[in-house]
Amino acid sequence: MKELTREVEIKNKLGLHARPAARLVQVANRFSSDIMVKSGDDEVNAKSIMGILMLAAAQGSRLKVRVRGQDAEPALDAIVSLVENKFEEE
Amino acid sequence: MKIKGLTINDFYEGMKEKLRLRLVAGAPGLRNRIPFSELAQPGLIFCGYSRHFASGRGQVMGKNAIGYLRGLDPKLRRERIRLLLEQKVPFCVVTGNILPPPELLEEADRIEIPVFRSSLASGQIIDLGAAFLEGMCSPQVTYNANLMEVFGVGVLIQGKSGVGKSECALNLVARGHRLVSDDIVYIRKFRGGYLQGEAPELGRFHMEIRGLGIINVQNLFGAGCVRQRKRIDMAVTLEAWASDKEYERLGLDESRTELLKVKIPHLLIPVRPGRNLDLLIETAALNYRIKMMGLNPAQEFDRIVREKIQSKSGSSFR
């Protein structure tokens, strides 16, 4: 099974607060792959809202997205583009 | 407001506890209809002036009116009482635990106009009584849903047939909550935009459980587990889990539903084997209560996360 990783930077001003976190989880849940997100030393499941919130990732911090599964490629693209587009927030 | 179809007995049955009403005269008149929702005080009619009297209203008499009547000589007193009762008065309430004059009781018995006594003050009787009468005549809809009282919160449980509404209600009853109605709820809008639900009289407190048949919840679980009517505070819709549908995850935005043009908080709860629906509804009711107390757990949590983020990213917030 394929495993892909990519790093992406949080660009939106308020960081990964509840709304962007919910959007990230929403997008992650559209894919069957296992998706993990790492910030600092913490790595959490991207399909768990509480996990993502625990990261409390601020603007400028880097997330390492690790995807493993059938639809790994589109999943990684979707997550990365969501973060890069500032969660369609601002 | 002109009202239709409501008898004095409906008023008595509906409000006797809340208004502490005791019927003291004119019982046969209970079957008569109430033409207007307002309640009034007799005022100048006891002085003999009846020209601009608003007829057709329930009359509320306290210390003032009864005190004045007591001061009249018995013959005149009877005459003035008769003058009042002739104005198509549907019923009278003597308030403040005052003893009604015997002439009032005799005349009321004769013309068959119910007289009630109450320990409440006139103001309360007028306000609550009129609100009730108005509510009873306001639009009513019939809803296919269950109504439960959960931790004091009126929860309307909606959902397609077979999704498990009744089983969920039964579970809640077994956990000590109260059933108002299973399957059919009459919903009415009262003054101030609040909704009240009750069961149809026929089949009240009965439930149909697939595989068991019809059960009587009051007999099985006791009087503490049922309630005749209840204000509807929130609605919950049970729905078979759709894997492609996105359900609420945060609770930051309060979704609402509209019933009789009143907006109430609404939750869509996906059903799937292994999900404990009664526990979810209990928790939703508690969450509603805590929000009513001014706390919003989702907002509070978001605030904590934002604070944490800010403390980490000093540079962008300096």
Short mmCIF file of C-alpha atoms in Angstrom, two decimals:
data_model
loop_
_atom_site.label_atom_id
_atom_site.label_comp_id
_atom_site.label_asym_id
_atom_site.label_seq_id
_atom_site.Cartn_x
_atom_site.Cartn_y
_atom_site.Cartn_z
CA MET A 1 0.00 0.00 0.00
CA LYS A 2 1.19 3.43 -0.93
CA GLU A 3 2.26 5.94 1.67
CA LEU A 4 2.66 9.57 0.71
CA THR A 5 3.88 12.50 2.77
CA ARG A 6 3.96 16.20 2.17
CA GLU A 7 4.52 19.27 4.26
CA VAL A 8 2.25 22.24 4.20
CA GLU A 9 2.25 25.55 6.02
CA ILE A 10 -0.72 27.00 7.87
CA LYS A 11 -1.39 30.34 6.21
CA ASN A 12 -4.58 31.60 7.75
CA LYS A 13 -4.21 34.17 10.44
CA LEU A 14 -6.15 32.49 13.21
CA GLY A 15 -4.48 29.13 12.78
CA LEU A 16 -6.23 25.79 13.10
CA HIS A 17 -9.16 26.79 15.32
CA ALA A 18 -12.52 25.03 15.41
CA ARG A 19 -13.95 25.94 12.01
CA PRO A 20 -10.90 25.18 9.85
CA ALA A 21 -10.33 22.06 11.93
CA ALA A 22 -13.89 20.91 11.18
CA ARG A 23 -13.35 21.57 7.47
CA LEU A 24 -10.13 19.57 7.48
CA VAL A 25 -11.86 16.65 9.16
CA GLN A 26 -14.74 16.90 6.73
CA VAL A 27 -12.43 16.68 3.75
CA ALA A 28 -10.39 13.86 5.29
CA ASN A 29 -13.54 11.83 5.86
CA ARG A 30 -14.32 11.81 2.17
CA PHE A 31 -11.43 9.41 1.60
CA SER A 32 -10.91 5.85 2.71
CA SER A 33 -7.15 6.27 3.25
CA ASP A 34 -5.63 6.68 6.70
CA ILE A 35 -4.61 10.29 7.03
CA MET A 36 -2.30 11.50 9.80
CA VAL A 37 -1.30 15.05 10.50
CA LYS A 38 1.80 15.96 12.45
CA SER A 39 2.63 19.29 14.02
CA GLY A 40 5.67 19.49 16.27
CA ASP A 41 5.86 16.20 18.12
CA ASP A 42 2.17 15.44 17.97
CA GLU A 43 0.73 13.28 15.27
CA VAL A 44 -3.05 12.89 15.12
CA ASN A 45 -5.66 11.28 12.92
CA ALA A 46 -7.01 13.83 10.43
CA LYS A 47 -10.47 12.29 10.71
CA SER A 48 -10.73 13.14 14.40
CA ILE A 49 -11.83 16.63 15.20
CA MET A 50 -10.61 16.55 18.79
CA GLY A 51 -7.21 15.35 17.60
CA ILE A 52 -6.85 18.15 15.06
CA LEU A 53 -7.91 20.73 17.63
CA MET A 54 -5.35 19.42 20.11
CA LEU A 55 -2.61 20.41 17.65
CA ALA A 56 -3.55 24.08 18.14
CA ALA A 57 -1.46 24.82 15.05
CA ALA A 58 -0.77 28.53 14.60
CA GLN A 59 -0.18 30.57 11.47
CA GLY A 60 3.24 29.75 10.05
CA SER A 61 3.50 26.32 11.64
CA ARG A 62 4.16 23.39 9.35
CA LEU A 63 1.95 20.34 9.15
CA LYS A 64 3.29 17.05 7.95
CA VAL A 65 0.49 15.14 6.22
CA ARG A 66 0.95 11.40 5.89
CA VAL A 67 -1.54 9.40 3.81
CA ARG A 68 -1.78 5.69 3.36
CA GLY A 69 -4.39 3.83 1.34
CA GLN A 70 -6.22 3.29 -1.93
CA ASP A 71 -7.02 6.93 -2.60
CA ALA A 72 -3.85 8.33 -1.03
CA GLU A 73 -3.00 10.60 -3.92
CA PRO A 74 -6.29 12.51 -4.28
CA ALA A 75 -6.62 12.62 -0.50
CA LEU A 76 -3.24 14.23 -0.05
CA ASP A 77 -3.96 16.73 -2.82
CA ALA A 78 -7.30 17.66 -1.29
CA ILE A 79 -5.85 18.19 2.20
CA VAL A 80 -2.87 20.17 0.98
CA SER A 81 -4.93 22.42 -1.26
CA LEU A 82 -7.42 23.05 1.56
CA VAL A 83 -4.64 24.17 3.90
CA GLU A 84 -2.97 26.24 1.21
CA ASN A 85 -6.25 27.94 0.39
CA LYS A 86 -6.49 28.96 4.03
CA PHE A 87 -9.44 26.60 4.52
CA GLU A 88 -11.48 28.85 2.23
CA GLU A 89 -11.84 30.99 5.27
CA GLU A 90 -10.36 34.46 4.93
CA MET B 1 -60.00 38.05 20.79
CA LYS B 2 -63.09 36.22 19.63
CA ILE B 3 -62.67 32.51 20.10
CA LYS B 4 -64.57 29.47 18.94
CA GLY B 5 -65.35 26.03 20.14
CA LEU B 6 -64.00 26.25 23.65
CA THR B 7 -66.22 25.34 26.58
CA ILE B 8 -65.88 26.51 30.15
CA ASN B 9 -65.16 22.93 31.05
CA ASP B 10 -62.11 22.99 28.74
CA PHE B 11 -60.91 26.06 30.59
CA TYR B 12 -61.60 24.46 33.97
CA GLU B 13 -59.94 21.16 33.12
CA GLY B 14 -56.96 22.85 31.52
CA MET B 15 -56.32 25.42 34.20
CA LYS B 16 -57.77 24.15 37.47
CA GLU B 17 -54.38 23.24 38.88
CA LYS B 18 -52.41 26.20 37.61
CA LEU B 19 -55.08 28.72 38.61
CA ARG B 20 -56.16 26.73 41.69
CA LEU B 21 -59.78 26.84 40.63
CA ARG B 22 -62.59 25.34 42.69
CA LEU B 23 -66.05 25.16 41.24
CA VAL B 24 -68.52 26.59 43.78
CA ALA B 25 -71.68 27.23 41.77
CA GLY B 26 -73.35 26.92 38.39
CA ALA B 27 -71.92 23.52 37.44
CA PRO B 28 -74.42 22.83 34.61
CA GLY B 29 -73.04 25.90 32.83
CA LEU B 30 -69.67 24.21 32.33
CA ARG B 31 -70.84 22.99 28.94
CA ASN B 32 -71.35 26.56 27.68
CA ARG B 33 -68.93 28.14 25.28
CA ILE B 34 -66.53 30.99 25.99
CA PRO B 35 -66.92 33.72 23.36
CA PHE B 36 -63.82 35.84 24.10
CA SER B 37 -60.33 35.02 25.30
CA GLU B 38 -59.99 38.07 27.54
CA LEU B 39 -60.88 38.08 31.19
CA ALA B 40 -62.22 41.27 32.73
CA GLN B 41 -63.13 42.84 36.04
CA PRO B 42 -66.71 44.01 36.56
CA GLY B 43 -65.95 47.63 37.38
CA LEU B 44 -68.78 50.12 37.12
CA ILE B 45 -71.50 47.61 36.39
CA PHE B 46 -71.83 47.06 40.15
CA CYS B 47 -72.69 50.78 40.39
CA GLY B 48 -75.49 50.14 37.92
CA TYR B 49 -73.73 51.44 34.79
CA SER B 50 -73.86 48.81 32.06
CA ARG B 51 -73.87 50.84 28.84
CA HIS B 52 -70.31 50.22 27.71
CA PHE B 53 -69.85 46.90 29.37
CA ALA B 54 -67.82 44.43 27.32
CA SER B 55 -70.03 41.36 27.37
CA GLY B 56 -69.00 37.76 26.85
CA ARG B 57 -65.88 37.88 29.03
CA GLY B 58 -65.10 35.77 32.06
CA GLN B 59 -65.33 38.03 35.11
CA VAL B 60 -62.62 38.16 37.74
CA MET B 61 -63.60 39.57 41.13
CA GLY B 62 -61.22 40.33 43.92
CA LYS B 63 -61.33 42.29 47.14
CA ASN B 64 -62.33 45.45 45.35
CA ALA B 65 -65.45 44.15 43.59
CA ILE B 66 -66.58 41.80 46.35
CA GLY B 67 -65.88 44.46 48.98
CA TYR B 68 -68.07 46.89 47.11
CA LEU B 69 -70.87 44.32 46.80
CA ARG B 70 -70.73 43.63 50.53
CA GLY B 71 -71.35 47.29 51.23
CA LEU B 72 -74.64 47.25 49.29
CA ASP B 73 -77.88 46.26 50.93
CA PRO B 74 -78.85 42.67 50.11
CA LYS B 75 -81.63 43.49 47.70
CA LEU B 76 -79.53 45.90 45.64
CA ARG B 77 -76.61 43.49 45.81
CA ARG B 78 -78.67 40.76 44.18
CA GLU B 79 -79.91 43.20 41.55
CA ARG B 80 -76.40 44.31 40.59
CA ILE B 81 -75.13 40.74 40.47
CA ARG B 82 -78.01 39.87 38.21
CA LEU B 83 -77.18 42.87 36.01
CA LEU B 84 -73.64 41.58 35.64
CA LEU B 85 -74.57 38.00 34.92
CA GLU B 86 -77.04 39.08 32.24
CA GLN B 87 -74.19 40.45 30.07
CA LYS B 88 -73.48 37.02 28.53
CA VAL B 89 -70.86 36.42 31.19
CA PRO B 90 -69.55 32.87 30.62
CA PHE B 91 -68.08 32.37 34.09
CA CYS B 92 -66.84 34.18 37.19
CA VAL B 93 -63.70 33.74 39.27
CA VAL B 94 -63.59 35.04 42.83
CA THR B 95 -59.95 35.51 43.68
CA GLY B 96 -57.72 35.88 46.73
CA ASN B 97 -59.55 33.15 48.62
CA ILE B 98 -62.44 35.53 49.26
CA LEU B 99 -65.80 34.06 50.17
CA PRO B 100 -68.27 34.87 47.37
CA PRO B 101 -71.49 36.54 48.55
CA PRO B 102 -74.36 34.03 48.75
CA GLU B 103 -76.37 36.08 46.25
CA LEU B 104 -73.70 35.51 43.62
CA LEU B 105 -73.80 31.75 44.15
CA GLU B 106 -77.60 31.62 44.12
CA GLU B 107 -77.96 33.71 40.98
CA ALA B 108 -75.17 31.79 39.26
CA ASP B 109 -76.85 28.48 40.09
CA ARG B 110 -80.13 29.83 38.82
CA ILE B 111 -78.79 31.10 35.46
CA GLU B 112 -76.24 28.26 35.27
CA ILE B 113 -73.08 30.31 35.13
CA PRO B 114 -70.08 28.55 36.70
CA VAL B 115 -68.41 30.39 39.59
CA PHE B 116 -64.88 29.42 40.65
CA ARG B 117 -62.89 30.33 43.71
CA SER B 118 -59.15 30.67 43.62
CA SER B 119 -56.43 31.53 46.08
CA LEU B 120 -54.48 33.43 43.42
CA ALA B 121 -54.64 37.19 42.93
CA SER B 122 -56.84 38.72 40.23
CA GLY B 123 -53.88 39.87 38.13
CA GLN B 124 -52.47 36.37 37.87
CA ILE B 125 -55.83 34.87 36.97
CA ILE B 126 -56.37 37.47 34.24
CA ASP B 127 -52.91 37.04 32.72
CA LEU B 128 -52.61 33.27 32.87
CA GLY B 129 -56.26 32.62 32.07
CA ALA B 130 -56.28 34.84 28.98
CA ALA B 131 -52.98 33.39 27.74
CA PHE B 132 -54.41 29.90 28.10
CA LEU B 133 -57.66 30.73 26.31
CA GLU B 134 -55.80 32.45 23.50
CA GLY B 135 -53.42 29.51 23.21
CA MET B 136 -56.21 26.97 23.11
CA CYS B 137 -57.65 28.79 20.13
CA SER B 138 -54.42 29.46 18.30
CA PRO B 139 -53.52 27.32 15.32
CA GLN B 140 -52.84 23.69 16.08
CA VAL B 141 -50.97 21.22 13.97
CA THR B 142 -50.70 17.48 14.21
CA TYR B 143 -47.20 16.13 14.00
CA ASN B 144 -45.95 12.65 13.48
CA ALA B 145 -43.31 12.62 16.20
CA ASN B 146 -42.67 11.74 19.82
CA LEU B 147 -42.61 14.30 22.59
CA MET B 148 -40.53 13.61 25.69
CA GLU B 149 -39.56 15.57 28.74
CA VAL B 150 -35.86 14.90 29.30
CA PHE B 151 -34.27 16.53 32.35
CA GLY B 152 -37.08 19.07 32.19
CA VAL B 153 -36.42 19.88 28.53
CA GLY B 154 -39.23 19.25 26.05
CA VAL B 155 -37.69 17.29 23.18
CA LEU B 156 -39.64 16.60 20.00
CA ILE B 157 -38.27 13.44 18.38
CA GLN B 158 -38.89 13.31 14.64
CA GLY B 159 -37.86 10.82 12.02
CA LYS B 160 -39.17 8.44 9.42
CA SER B 161 -41.31 5.52 10.44
CA GLY B 162 -39.20 2.60 11.60
CA VAL B 163 -36.11 4.64 12.43
CA GLY B 164 -36.59 3.89 16.12
CA LYS B 165 -38.47 6.85 17.59
CA SER B 166 -40.66 4.74 19.84
CA GLU B 167 -37.84 2.48 21.05
CA CYS B 168 -35.82 5.58 21.81
CA ALA B 169 -38.75 7.08 23.75
CA LEU B 170 -39.22 3.81 25.63
CA ASN B 171 -35.55 3.79 26.59
CA LEU B 172 -35.86 7.35 27.86
CA VAL B 173 -38.92 6.41 29.92
CA ALA B 174 -37.02 3.47 31.40
CA ARG B 175 -34.31 5.91 32.41
CA GLY B 176 -36.83 7.98 34.33
CA HIS B 177 -37.79 10.61 31.76
CA ARG B 178 -41.34 11.41 30.82
CA LEU B 179 -43.45 10.53 27.85
CA VAL B 180 -45.87 13.17 26.61
CA SER B 181 -46.87 11.54 23.38
CA ASP B 182 -45.87 8.71 21.10
CA ASP B 183 -46.34 8.97 17.37
CA ILE B 184 -48.88 11.81 17.28
CA VAL B 185 -48.37 15.19 18.90
CA TYR B 186 -50.77 18.10 18.81
CA ILE B 187 -48.70 21.25 18.75
CA ARG B 188 -50.02 24.65 19.61
CA LYS B 189 -48.49 28.06 19.64
CA PHE B 190 -49.05 30.12 22.75
CA ARG B 191 -48.61 33.78 23.48
CA GLY B 192 -44.97 34.84 23.48
CA GLY B 193 -44.17 32.32 20.73
CA TYR B 194 -43.85 29.21 22.76
CA LEU B 195 -44.91 25.82 21.53
CA GLN B 196 -46.77 23.27 23.54
CA GLY B 197 -47.32 19.67 22.63
CA GLU B 198 -49.77 17.11 23.92
CA ALA B 199 -51.09 13.70 23.05
CA PRO B 200 -54.48 13.11 21.53
CA GLU B 201 -56.85 12.15 24.32
CA LEU B 202 -57.52 8.79 22.76
CA GLY B 203 -54.44 6.66 23.20
CA ARG B 204 -52.71 9.00 25.60
CA PHE B 205 -49.65 7.38 27.19
CA HIS B 206 -49.96 4.36 24.96
CA MET B 207 -47.20 3.26 22.71
CA GLU B 208 -46.82 0.83 19.89
CA ILE B 209 -43.56 -1.09 19.99
CA ARG B 210 -42.83 -3.36 17.06
CA GLY B 211 -42.83 -6.93 18.26
CA LEU B 212 -44.58 -6.12 21.53
CA GLY B 213 -47.74 -4.40 20.38
CA ILE B 214 -49.51 -1.68 22.29
CA ILE B 215 -48.35 -0.97 25.81
CA ASN B 216 -49.58 1.47 28.43
CA VAL B 217 -46.61 3.43 29.65
CA GLN B 218 -48.39 4.90 32.65
CA ASN B 219 -49.43 1.47 33.91
CA LEU B 220 -46.04 -0.09 33.31
CA PHE B 221 -43.71 2.64 34.46
CA GLY B 222 -45.89 4.72 36.76
CA ALA B 223 -47.40 8.17 36.89
CA GLY B 224 -43.99 9.78 37.25
CA CYS B 225 -43.07 8.74 33.74
CA VAL B 226 -45.80 10.54 31.88
CA ARG B 227 -46.82 14.10 31.42
CA GLN B 228 -49.95 15.48 29.84
CA ARG B 229 -48.48 18.45 28.02
CA LYS B 230 -45.12 20.04 27.71
CA ARG B 231 -43.47 23.06 26.22
CA ILE B 232 -41.35 22.10 23.20
CA ASP B 233 -37.83 23.43 23.69
CA MET B 234 -35.93 21.60 20.98
CA ALA B 235 -36.34 19.13 18.14
CA VAL B 236 -34.26 16.14 17.19
CA THR B 237 -34.50 14.32 13.88
CA LEU B 238 -33.35 10.72 13.77
CA GLU B 239 -32.11 9.64 10.39
CA ALA B 240 -30.50 6.51 9.01
CA TRP B 241 -26.79 7.16 8.76
CA ALA B 242 -25.77 8.18 5.24
CA SER B 243 -22.05 7.71 4.69
CA ASP B 244 -21.90 10.47 2.09
CA LYS B 245 -23.60 13.03 4.29
CA GLU B 246 -21.73 15.42 6.52
CA TYR B 247 -23.08 15.70 10.04
CA GLU B 248 -22.57 18.43 12.56
CA ARG B 249 -19.23 18.03 14.26
CA LEU B 250 -18.70 21.22 16.20
CA GLY B 251 -22.00 22.60 17.38
CA LEU B 252 -20.70 26.13 16.95
CA ASP B 253 -23.62 27.06 14.73
CA GLU B 254 -27.02 26.38 16.13
CA SER B 255 -29.25 24.90 13.50
CA ARG B 256 -32.92 25.58 13.88
CA THR B 257 -36.19 24.29 12.63
CA GLU B 258 -39.48 26.09 12.27
CA LEU B 259 -42.75 24.93 13.73
CA LEU B 260 -45.83 27.13 13.43
CA LYS B 261 -43.44 29.96 12.56
CA VAL B 262 -41.53 29.53 15.82
CA LYS B 263 -37.85 28.71 15.50
CA ILE B 264 -36.44 26.14 17.90
CA PRO B 265 -33.02 24.50 18.12
CA HIS B 266 -32.76 21.39 16.02
CA LEU B 267 -30.31 18.50 15.85
CA LEU B 268 -29.97 15.92 13.13
CA ILE B 269 -28.80 12.69 14.73
CA PRO B 270 -27.65 9.87 12.46
CA VAL B 271 -28.76 6.43 13.57
CA ARG B 272 -26.55 3.41 13.24
CA PRO B 273 -26.37 0.14 15.16
CA GLY B 274 -24.42 0.60 18.35
CA ARG B 275 -25.33 4.25 18.76
CA ASN B 276 -27.07 4.77 22.02
CA LEU B 277 -29.84 7.14 20.97
CA ASP B 278 -31.39 7.70 24.37
CA LEU B 279 -28.02 8.65 25.79
CA LEU B 280 -27.46 11.02 22.86
CA ILE B 281 -30.82 12.66 23.43
CA GLU B 282 -30.19 12.93 27.16
CA THR B 283 -26.89 14.60 26.44
CA ALA B 284 -28.46 16.92 23.87
CA ALA B 285 -31.06 17.95 26.45
CA LEU B 286 -28.37 18.65 29.05
CA ASN B 287 -26.38 20.59 26.48
CA TYR B 288 -29.49 22.64 25.75
CA ARG B 289 -29.90 23.37 29.44
CA ILE B 290 -26.34 24.47 29.81
CA LYS B 291 -26.69 26.77 26.80
CA MET B 292 -29.80 28.27 28.38
CA MET B 293 -27.66 29.01 31.42
CA GLY B 294 -25.40 31.02 29.16
CA LEU B 295 -22.60 28.50 28.59
CA ASN B 296 -21.73 27.24 25.14
CA PRO B 297 -19.31 24.32 25.37
CA ALA B 298 -18.38 24.40 21.67
CA GLN B 299 -17.62 28.13 21.75
CA GLU B 300 -15.76 27.78 25.01
CA PHE B 301 -13.60 25.01 23.59
CA ASP B 302 -12.89 27.03 20.45
CA ARG B 303 -11.84 29.95 22.64
CA ILE B 304 -9.37 27.77 24.52
CA VAL B 305 -7.91 26.46 21.24
CA ARG B 306 -7.57 29.99 19.86
CA GLU B 307 -5.81 31.12 23.01
CA LYS B 308 -3.40 28.24 22.73
CA ILE B 309 -2.75 29.08 19.06
CA GLN B 310 -2.15 32.72 19.92
CA SER B 311 0.29 31.91 22.68
CA LYS B 312 2.24 29.80 20.21
CA SER B 313 2.37 32.35 17.41
CA GLY B 314 3.48 35.42 19.33
CA SER B 315 4.89 37.07 16.21
CA SER B 316 1.68 37.47 14.27
CA PHE B 317 -0.28 38.85 17.19
CA ARG B 318 2.19 41.23 18.75
#
